[in-house]
Short mmCIF file of C-alpha atoms and ligand atoms in Angstrom, two decimals:
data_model
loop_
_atom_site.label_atom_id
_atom_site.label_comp_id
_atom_site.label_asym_id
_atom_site.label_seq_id
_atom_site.Cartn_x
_atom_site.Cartn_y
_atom_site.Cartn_z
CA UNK N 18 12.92 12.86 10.45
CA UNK N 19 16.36 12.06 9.54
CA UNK N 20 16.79 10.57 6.55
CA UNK N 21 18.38 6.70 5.96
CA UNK N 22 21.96 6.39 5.23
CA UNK N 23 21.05 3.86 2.41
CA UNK N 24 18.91 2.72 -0.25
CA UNK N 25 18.73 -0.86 -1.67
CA UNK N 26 18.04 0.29 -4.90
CA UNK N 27 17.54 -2.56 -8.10
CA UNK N 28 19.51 -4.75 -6.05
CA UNK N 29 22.28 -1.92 -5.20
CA UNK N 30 23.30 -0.57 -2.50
CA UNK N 31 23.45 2.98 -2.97
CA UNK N 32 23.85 6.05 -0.63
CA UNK N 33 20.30 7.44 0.03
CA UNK N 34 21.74 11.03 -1.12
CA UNK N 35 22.79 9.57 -4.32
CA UNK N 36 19.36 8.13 -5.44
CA UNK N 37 17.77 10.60 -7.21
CA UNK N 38 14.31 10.03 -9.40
CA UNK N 39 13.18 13.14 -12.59
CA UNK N 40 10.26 15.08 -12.24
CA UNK N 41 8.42 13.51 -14.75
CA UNK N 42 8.87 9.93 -13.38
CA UNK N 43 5.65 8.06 -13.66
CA UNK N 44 5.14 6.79 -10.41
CA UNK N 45 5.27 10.32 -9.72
CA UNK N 46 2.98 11.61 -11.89
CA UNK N 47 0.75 9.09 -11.81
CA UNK N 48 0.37 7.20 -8.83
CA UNK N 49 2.02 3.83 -10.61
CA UNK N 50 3.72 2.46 -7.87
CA UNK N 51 3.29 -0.28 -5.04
CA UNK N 52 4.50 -0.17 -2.05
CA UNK N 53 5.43 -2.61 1.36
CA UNK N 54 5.69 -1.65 5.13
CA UNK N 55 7.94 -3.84 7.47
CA UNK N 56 8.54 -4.08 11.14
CA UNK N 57 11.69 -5.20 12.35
CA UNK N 58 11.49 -5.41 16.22
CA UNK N 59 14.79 -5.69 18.29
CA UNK N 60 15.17 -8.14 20.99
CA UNK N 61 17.36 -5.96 23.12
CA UNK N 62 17.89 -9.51 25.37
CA UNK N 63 19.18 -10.89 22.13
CA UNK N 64 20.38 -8.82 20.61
CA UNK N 65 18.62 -9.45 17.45
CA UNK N 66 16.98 -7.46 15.02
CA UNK N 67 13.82 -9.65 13.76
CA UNK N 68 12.17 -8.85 10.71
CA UNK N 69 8.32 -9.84 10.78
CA UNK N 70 6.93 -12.09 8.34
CA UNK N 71 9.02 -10.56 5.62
CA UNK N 72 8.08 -13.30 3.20
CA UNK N 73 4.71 -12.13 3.52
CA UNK N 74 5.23 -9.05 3.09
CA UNK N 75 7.53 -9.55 -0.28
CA UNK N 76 4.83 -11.73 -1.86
CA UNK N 77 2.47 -8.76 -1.31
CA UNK N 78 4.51 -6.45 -2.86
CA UNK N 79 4.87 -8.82 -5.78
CA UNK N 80 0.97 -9.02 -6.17
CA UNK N 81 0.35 -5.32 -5.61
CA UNK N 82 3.02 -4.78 -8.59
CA UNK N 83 1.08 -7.62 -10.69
CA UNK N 84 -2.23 -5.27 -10.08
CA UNK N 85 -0.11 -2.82 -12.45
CA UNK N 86 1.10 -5.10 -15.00
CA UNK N 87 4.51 -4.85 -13.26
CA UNK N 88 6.71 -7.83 -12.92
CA UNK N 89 9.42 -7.88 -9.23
CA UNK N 90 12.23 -10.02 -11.22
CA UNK N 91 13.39 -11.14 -8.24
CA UNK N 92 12.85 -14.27 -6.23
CA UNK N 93 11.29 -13.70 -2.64
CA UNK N 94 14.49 -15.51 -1.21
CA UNK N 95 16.61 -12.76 -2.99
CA UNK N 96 14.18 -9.66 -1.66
CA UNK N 97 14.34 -11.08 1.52
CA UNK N 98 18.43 -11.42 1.62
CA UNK N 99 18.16 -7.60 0.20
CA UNK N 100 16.40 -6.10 2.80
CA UNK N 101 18.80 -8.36 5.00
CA UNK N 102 21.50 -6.72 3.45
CA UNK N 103 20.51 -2.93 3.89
CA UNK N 104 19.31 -3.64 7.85
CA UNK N 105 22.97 -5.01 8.46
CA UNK N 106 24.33 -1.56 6.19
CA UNK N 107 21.86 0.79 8.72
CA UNK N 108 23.57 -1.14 11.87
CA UNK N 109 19.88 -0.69 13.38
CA UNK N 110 19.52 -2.14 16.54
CA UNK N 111 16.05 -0.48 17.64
CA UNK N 112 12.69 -0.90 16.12
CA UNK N 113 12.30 -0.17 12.72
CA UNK N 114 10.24 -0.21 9.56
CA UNK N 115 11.41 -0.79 5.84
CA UNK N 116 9.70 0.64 3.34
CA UNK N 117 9.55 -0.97 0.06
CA UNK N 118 8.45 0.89 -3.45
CA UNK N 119 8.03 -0.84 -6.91
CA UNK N 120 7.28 1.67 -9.04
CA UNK N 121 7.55 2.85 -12.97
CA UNK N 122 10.50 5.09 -12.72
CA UNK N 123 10.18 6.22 -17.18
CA UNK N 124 10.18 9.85 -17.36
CA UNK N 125 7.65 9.70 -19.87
CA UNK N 126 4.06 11.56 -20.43
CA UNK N 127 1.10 9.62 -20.98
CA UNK N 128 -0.85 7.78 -18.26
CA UNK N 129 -0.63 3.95 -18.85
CA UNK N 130 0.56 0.80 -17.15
CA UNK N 131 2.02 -1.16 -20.34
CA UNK N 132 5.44 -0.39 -21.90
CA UNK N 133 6.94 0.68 -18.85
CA UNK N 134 10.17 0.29 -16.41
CA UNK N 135 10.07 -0.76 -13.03
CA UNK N 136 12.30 0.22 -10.24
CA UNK N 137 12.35 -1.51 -7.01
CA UNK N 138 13.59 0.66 -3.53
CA UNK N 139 13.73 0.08 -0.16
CA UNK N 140 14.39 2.05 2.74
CA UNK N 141 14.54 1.28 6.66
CA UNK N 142 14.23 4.27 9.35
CA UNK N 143 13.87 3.75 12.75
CA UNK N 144 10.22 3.61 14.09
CA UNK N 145 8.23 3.54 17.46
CA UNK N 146 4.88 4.42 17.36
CA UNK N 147 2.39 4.92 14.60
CA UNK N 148 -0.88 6.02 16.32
CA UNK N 149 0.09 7.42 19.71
CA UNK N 150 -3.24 6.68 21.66
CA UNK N 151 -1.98 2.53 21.10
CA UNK N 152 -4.01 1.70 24.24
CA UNK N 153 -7.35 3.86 23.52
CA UNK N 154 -7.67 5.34 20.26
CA UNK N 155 -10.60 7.37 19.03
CA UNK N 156 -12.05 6.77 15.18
CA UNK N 157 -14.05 9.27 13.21
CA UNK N 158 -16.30 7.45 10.70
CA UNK N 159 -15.23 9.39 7.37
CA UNK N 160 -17.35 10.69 4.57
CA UNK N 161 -14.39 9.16 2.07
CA UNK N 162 -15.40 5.59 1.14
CA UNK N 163 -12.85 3.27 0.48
CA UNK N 164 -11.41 2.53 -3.12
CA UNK N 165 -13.36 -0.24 -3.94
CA UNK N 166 -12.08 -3.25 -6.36
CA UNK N 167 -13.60 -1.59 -9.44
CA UNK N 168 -11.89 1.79 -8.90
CA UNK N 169 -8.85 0.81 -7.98
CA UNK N 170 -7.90 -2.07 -5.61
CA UNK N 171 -7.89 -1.61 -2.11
CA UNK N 172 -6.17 -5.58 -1.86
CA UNK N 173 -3.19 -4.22 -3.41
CA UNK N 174 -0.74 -1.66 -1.51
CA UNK N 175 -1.26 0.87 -4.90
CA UNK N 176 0.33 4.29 -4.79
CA UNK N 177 -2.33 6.36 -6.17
CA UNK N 178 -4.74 4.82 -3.88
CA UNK N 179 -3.48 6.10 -0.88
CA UNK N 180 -4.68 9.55 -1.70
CA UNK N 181 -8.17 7.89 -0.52
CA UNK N 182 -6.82 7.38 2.87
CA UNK N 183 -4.65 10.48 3.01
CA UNK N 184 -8.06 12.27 2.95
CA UNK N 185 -10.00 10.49 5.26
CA UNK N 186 -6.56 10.79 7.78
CA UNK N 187 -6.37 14.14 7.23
CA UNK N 188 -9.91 15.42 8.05
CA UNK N 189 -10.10 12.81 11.36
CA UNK N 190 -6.88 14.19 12.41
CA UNK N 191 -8.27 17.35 12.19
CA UNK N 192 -11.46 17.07 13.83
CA UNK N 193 -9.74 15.61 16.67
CA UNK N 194 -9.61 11.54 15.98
CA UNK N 195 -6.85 9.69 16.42
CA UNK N 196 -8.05 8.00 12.50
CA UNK N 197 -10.69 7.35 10.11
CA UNK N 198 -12.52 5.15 10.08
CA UNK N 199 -13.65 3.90 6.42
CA UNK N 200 -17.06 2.46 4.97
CA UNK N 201 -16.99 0.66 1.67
CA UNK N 202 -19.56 1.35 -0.92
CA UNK N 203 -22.25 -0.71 0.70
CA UNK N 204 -21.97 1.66 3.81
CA UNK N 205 -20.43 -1.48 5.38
CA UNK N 206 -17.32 -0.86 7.65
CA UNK N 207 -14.32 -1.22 5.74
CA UNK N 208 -11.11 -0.81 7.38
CA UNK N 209 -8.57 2.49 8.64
CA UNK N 210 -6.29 4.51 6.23
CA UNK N 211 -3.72 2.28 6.69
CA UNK N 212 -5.27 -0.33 9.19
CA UNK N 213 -7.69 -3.53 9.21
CA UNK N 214 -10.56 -3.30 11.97
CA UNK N 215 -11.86 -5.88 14.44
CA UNK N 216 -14.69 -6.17 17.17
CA UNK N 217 -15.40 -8.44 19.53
CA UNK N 218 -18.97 -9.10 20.21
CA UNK N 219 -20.97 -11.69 22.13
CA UNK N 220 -17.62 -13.55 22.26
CA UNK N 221 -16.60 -13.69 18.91
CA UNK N 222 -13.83 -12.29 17.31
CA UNK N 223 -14.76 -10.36 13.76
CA UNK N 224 -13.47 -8.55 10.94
CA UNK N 225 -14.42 -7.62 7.70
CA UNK N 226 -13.73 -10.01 4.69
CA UNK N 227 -11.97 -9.25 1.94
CA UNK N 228 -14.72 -8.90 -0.42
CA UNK N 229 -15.10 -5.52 1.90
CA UNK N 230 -12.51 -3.11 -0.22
CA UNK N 231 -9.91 -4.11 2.77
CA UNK N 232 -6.31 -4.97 2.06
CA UNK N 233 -5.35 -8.15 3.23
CA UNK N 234 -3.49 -7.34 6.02
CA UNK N 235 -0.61 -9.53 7.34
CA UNK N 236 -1.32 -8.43 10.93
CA UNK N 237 -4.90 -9.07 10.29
CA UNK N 238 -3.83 -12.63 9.14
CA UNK N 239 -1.49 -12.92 12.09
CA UNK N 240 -3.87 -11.48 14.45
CA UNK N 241 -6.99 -14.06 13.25
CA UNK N 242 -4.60 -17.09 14.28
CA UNK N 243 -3.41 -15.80 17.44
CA UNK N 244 -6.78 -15.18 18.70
CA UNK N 245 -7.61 -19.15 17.36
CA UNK N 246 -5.02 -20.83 18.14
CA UNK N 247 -3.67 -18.84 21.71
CA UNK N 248 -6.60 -17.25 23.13
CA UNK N 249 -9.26 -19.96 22.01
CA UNK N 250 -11.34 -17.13 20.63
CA UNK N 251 -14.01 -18.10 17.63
CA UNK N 252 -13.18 -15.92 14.46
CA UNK N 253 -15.41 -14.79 11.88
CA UNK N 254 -14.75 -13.02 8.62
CA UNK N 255 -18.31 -11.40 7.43
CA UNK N 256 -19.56 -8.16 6.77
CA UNK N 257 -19.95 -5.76 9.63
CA UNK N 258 -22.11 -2.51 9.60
CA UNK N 259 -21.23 0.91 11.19
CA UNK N 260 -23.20 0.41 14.14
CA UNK N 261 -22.25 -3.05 14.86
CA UNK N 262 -19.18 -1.42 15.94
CA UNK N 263 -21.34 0.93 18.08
CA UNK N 264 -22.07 -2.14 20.26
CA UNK N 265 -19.00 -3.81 20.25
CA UNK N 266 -17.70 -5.37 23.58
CA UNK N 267 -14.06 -4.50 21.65
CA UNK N 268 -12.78 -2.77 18.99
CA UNK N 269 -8.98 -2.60 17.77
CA UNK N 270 -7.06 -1.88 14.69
CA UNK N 271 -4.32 -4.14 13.14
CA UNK N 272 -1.57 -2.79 10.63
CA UNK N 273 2.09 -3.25 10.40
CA UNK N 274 2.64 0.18 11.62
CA UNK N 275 -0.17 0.59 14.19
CA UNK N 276 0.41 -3.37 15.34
CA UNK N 277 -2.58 -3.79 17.54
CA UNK N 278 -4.45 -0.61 18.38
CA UNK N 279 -7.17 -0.75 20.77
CA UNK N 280 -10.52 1.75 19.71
CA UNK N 281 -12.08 2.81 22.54
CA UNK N 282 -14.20 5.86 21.41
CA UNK N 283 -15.90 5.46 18.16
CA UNK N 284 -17.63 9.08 16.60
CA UNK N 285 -18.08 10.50 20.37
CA UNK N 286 -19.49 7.17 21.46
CA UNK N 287 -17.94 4.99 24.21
CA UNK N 288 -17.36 1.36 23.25
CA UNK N 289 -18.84 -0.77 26.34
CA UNK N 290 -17.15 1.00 28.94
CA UNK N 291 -14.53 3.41 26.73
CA UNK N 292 -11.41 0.99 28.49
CA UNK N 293 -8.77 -0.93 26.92
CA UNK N 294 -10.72 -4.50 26.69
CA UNK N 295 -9.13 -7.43 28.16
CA UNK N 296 -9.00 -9.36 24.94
CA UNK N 297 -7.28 -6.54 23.02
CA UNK N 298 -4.58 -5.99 26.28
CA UNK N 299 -4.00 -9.89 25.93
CA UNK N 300 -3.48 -9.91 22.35
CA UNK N 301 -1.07 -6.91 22.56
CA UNK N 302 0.89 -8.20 25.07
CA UNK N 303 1.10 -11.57 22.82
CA UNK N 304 1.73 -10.28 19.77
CA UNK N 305 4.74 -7.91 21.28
CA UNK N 306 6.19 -11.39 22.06
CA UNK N 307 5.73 -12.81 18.91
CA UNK N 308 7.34 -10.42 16.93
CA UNK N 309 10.30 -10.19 18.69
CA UNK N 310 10.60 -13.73 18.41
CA UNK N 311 10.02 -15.09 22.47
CA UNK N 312 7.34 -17.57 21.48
CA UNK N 313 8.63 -20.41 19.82
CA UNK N 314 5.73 -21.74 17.93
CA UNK N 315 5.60 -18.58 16.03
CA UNK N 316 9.56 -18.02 15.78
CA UNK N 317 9.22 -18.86 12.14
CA UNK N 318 7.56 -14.66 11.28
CA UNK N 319 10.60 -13.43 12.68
CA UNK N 320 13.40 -13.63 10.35
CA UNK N 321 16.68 -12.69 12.21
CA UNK N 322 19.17 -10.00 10.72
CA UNK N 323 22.30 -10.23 13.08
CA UNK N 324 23.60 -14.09 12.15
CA UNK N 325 25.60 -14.03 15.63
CA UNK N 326 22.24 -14.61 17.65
CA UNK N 327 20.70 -16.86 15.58
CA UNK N 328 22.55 -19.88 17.21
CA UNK N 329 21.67 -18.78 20.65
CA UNK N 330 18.10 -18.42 20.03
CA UNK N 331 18.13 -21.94 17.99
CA UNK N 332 19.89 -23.28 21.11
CA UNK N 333 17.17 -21.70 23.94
CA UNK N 334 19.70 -19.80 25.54
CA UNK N 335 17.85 -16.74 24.70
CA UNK N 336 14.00 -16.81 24.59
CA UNK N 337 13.71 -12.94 24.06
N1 LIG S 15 -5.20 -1.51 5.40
C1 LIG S 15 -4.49 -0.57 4.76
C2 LIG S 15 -5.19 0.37 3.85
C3 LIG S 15 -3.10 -0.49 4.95
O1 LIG S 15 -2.38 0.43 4.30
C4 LIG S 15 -2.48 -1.37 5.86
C5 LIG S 15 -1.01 -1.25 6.13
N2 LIG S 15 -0.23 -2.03 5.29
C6 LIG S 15 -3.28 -2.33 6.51
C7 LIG S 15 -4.63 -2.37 6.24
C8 LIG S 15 -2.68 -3.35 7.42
O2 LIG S 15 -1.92 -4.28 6.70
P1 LIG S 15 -0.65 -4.98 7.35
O3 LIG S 15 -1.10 -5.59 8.61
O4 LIG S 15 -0.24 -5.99 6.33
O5 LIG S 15 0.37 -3.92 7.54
#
């Protein structure tokens, strides 16, 4: 992977080769740290680059950073212009994902959350696909249950916590899955390393609530309305068990980097037929749509980068 040309760092602009964090900086040490994962999809017919639901995404970061006693000084309008800023610096005009990263950045020993600096980064790098197998992926149920609430929160995007999922991604890689698949304490399923689960059974659409160790995923959210409002489906948030999933008519995964992942094969066992379900191929193809801003009634998630399209677009001359 190459890496960016910049970084927006505290509000600056910087050269990515001239940010430079200490060995014994916190976040490093200990895991203090919250972090964000955009999309920004280009429109190649207009020539836009559209960040998805960035607001979202910002106001996450802010709560995630709250879970560790850290305060994001800025306003969401300001983030928002900032990662703005850096996409226009990259010149990016391909699909890409920006990595944010609030984090204690004291060179200090002594593990704590109180008394301490925050730094706030972001990055963008060019991105395609997260999980290759987009149209049939297979999920290993993992022996790693999720970070529950009381360990450390699963609803915030924490640092630390992602050594949970880096484990359970690890071991399904290398037993052959294409991810994990993780149970919360209950035994209930909980969600991927880095993804929110759904099945469709007996016509309705359902995923785990967030009382299930799950982080409250902005694709999820996206994905529960689409299926509502565009493809009439009922939606249900309620705990789901292990083999519930077993007997799915559909299964797919939702996450900012996987988008909308259909699970086909669940531990060696065919869901209904082992095919890409109809439901999950229509929501894919809508939600490509969506984010790169050709449907109208959700035009307000994608938050343009380029200003010379914008006009267009407002005008219908380009529907994307
Ligand atoms: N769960 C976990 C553990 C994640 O890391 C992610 C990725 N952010 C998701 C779910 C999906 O969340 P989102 O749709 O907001 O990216």
């Amino acid at each position: 992977m190459t890496v960016p040309r910049f970084a927006m760092l505290d509000g600056q602009l910087t050269p990515y080769g001239e940010t430079r964090v200490g060995l014994l900086t916190h976040a490093l040490n200990y895991g203090t740290g919250a972090f964000a994962g955009i999309r920004a999809y280009w429109n190649a017919e207009a020539e836009q680059l559209f960040l998805f639901r960035p607001f979202d995404h910002v106001r996450r970061l802010r709560e995630s950073a709250r879970l560790l006693r850290m305060e994001v000084g800025d306003s969401d309008d300001n983030l928002v212009g900032r990662l703005v800023e850096l996409l226009l610096a990259e010149g990016l005009r391909q699909d890409t994902y920006v990595r944010g990263l609030a984090f204690y950045r004291d060179e200090v020993v002594g593990v704590r959350l109180h008394g301490l600096t925050p730094s706030l980064a972001f990055v963008a790098i060019p991105f395609g696909r997260y999980i290759e197998n987009i149209g049939g992926a297979h999920l290993g149920t993992s022996g790693w249950r999720r970070v529950r609430d009381d360990v450390i929160p699963p609803r915030g995007k924490i640092v630390g916590a992602y050594v949970n999922s880096a484990l359970a991604k690890s071991d399904a890689e290398l037993a052959g899955f294409d991810e994990a698949l993780l149970l919360d304490e209950d035994g209930r399923v909980s969600e991927g390393t880095g993804e929110n689960v759904f099945m469709l059974r007996r016509g309705t659409l359902v995923t785990p609530p967030v009382s299930s160790s799950i982080l409250e995923g902005i694709t999820r959210s996206s994905v529960l309305r689409l299926a509502q409002d565009e493809l009439g489906l009922p939606v249900c948030e309620r705990p789901i068990d292990r083999t519930e999933l077993y007997l799915a008519d559909e299964v797919f995964m939702t996450g900012t980097a996987a988008q909308i992942t259909a699970v086909t094969r669940i531990d060696h066992r065919a869901i209904a037929n082992g095919e890409l379900g109809p439901q999950t191929a229509r929501l894919q193809a809508l939600f490509d749509r969506v984010v790169r801003g050709g449907e109208p009634r959700y035009r307000e998630w994608c938050h343009p980068v380029y200003a010379h399209a914008t006009a267009e677009i407002a005008a219908g001359l380009v529907t994307g």
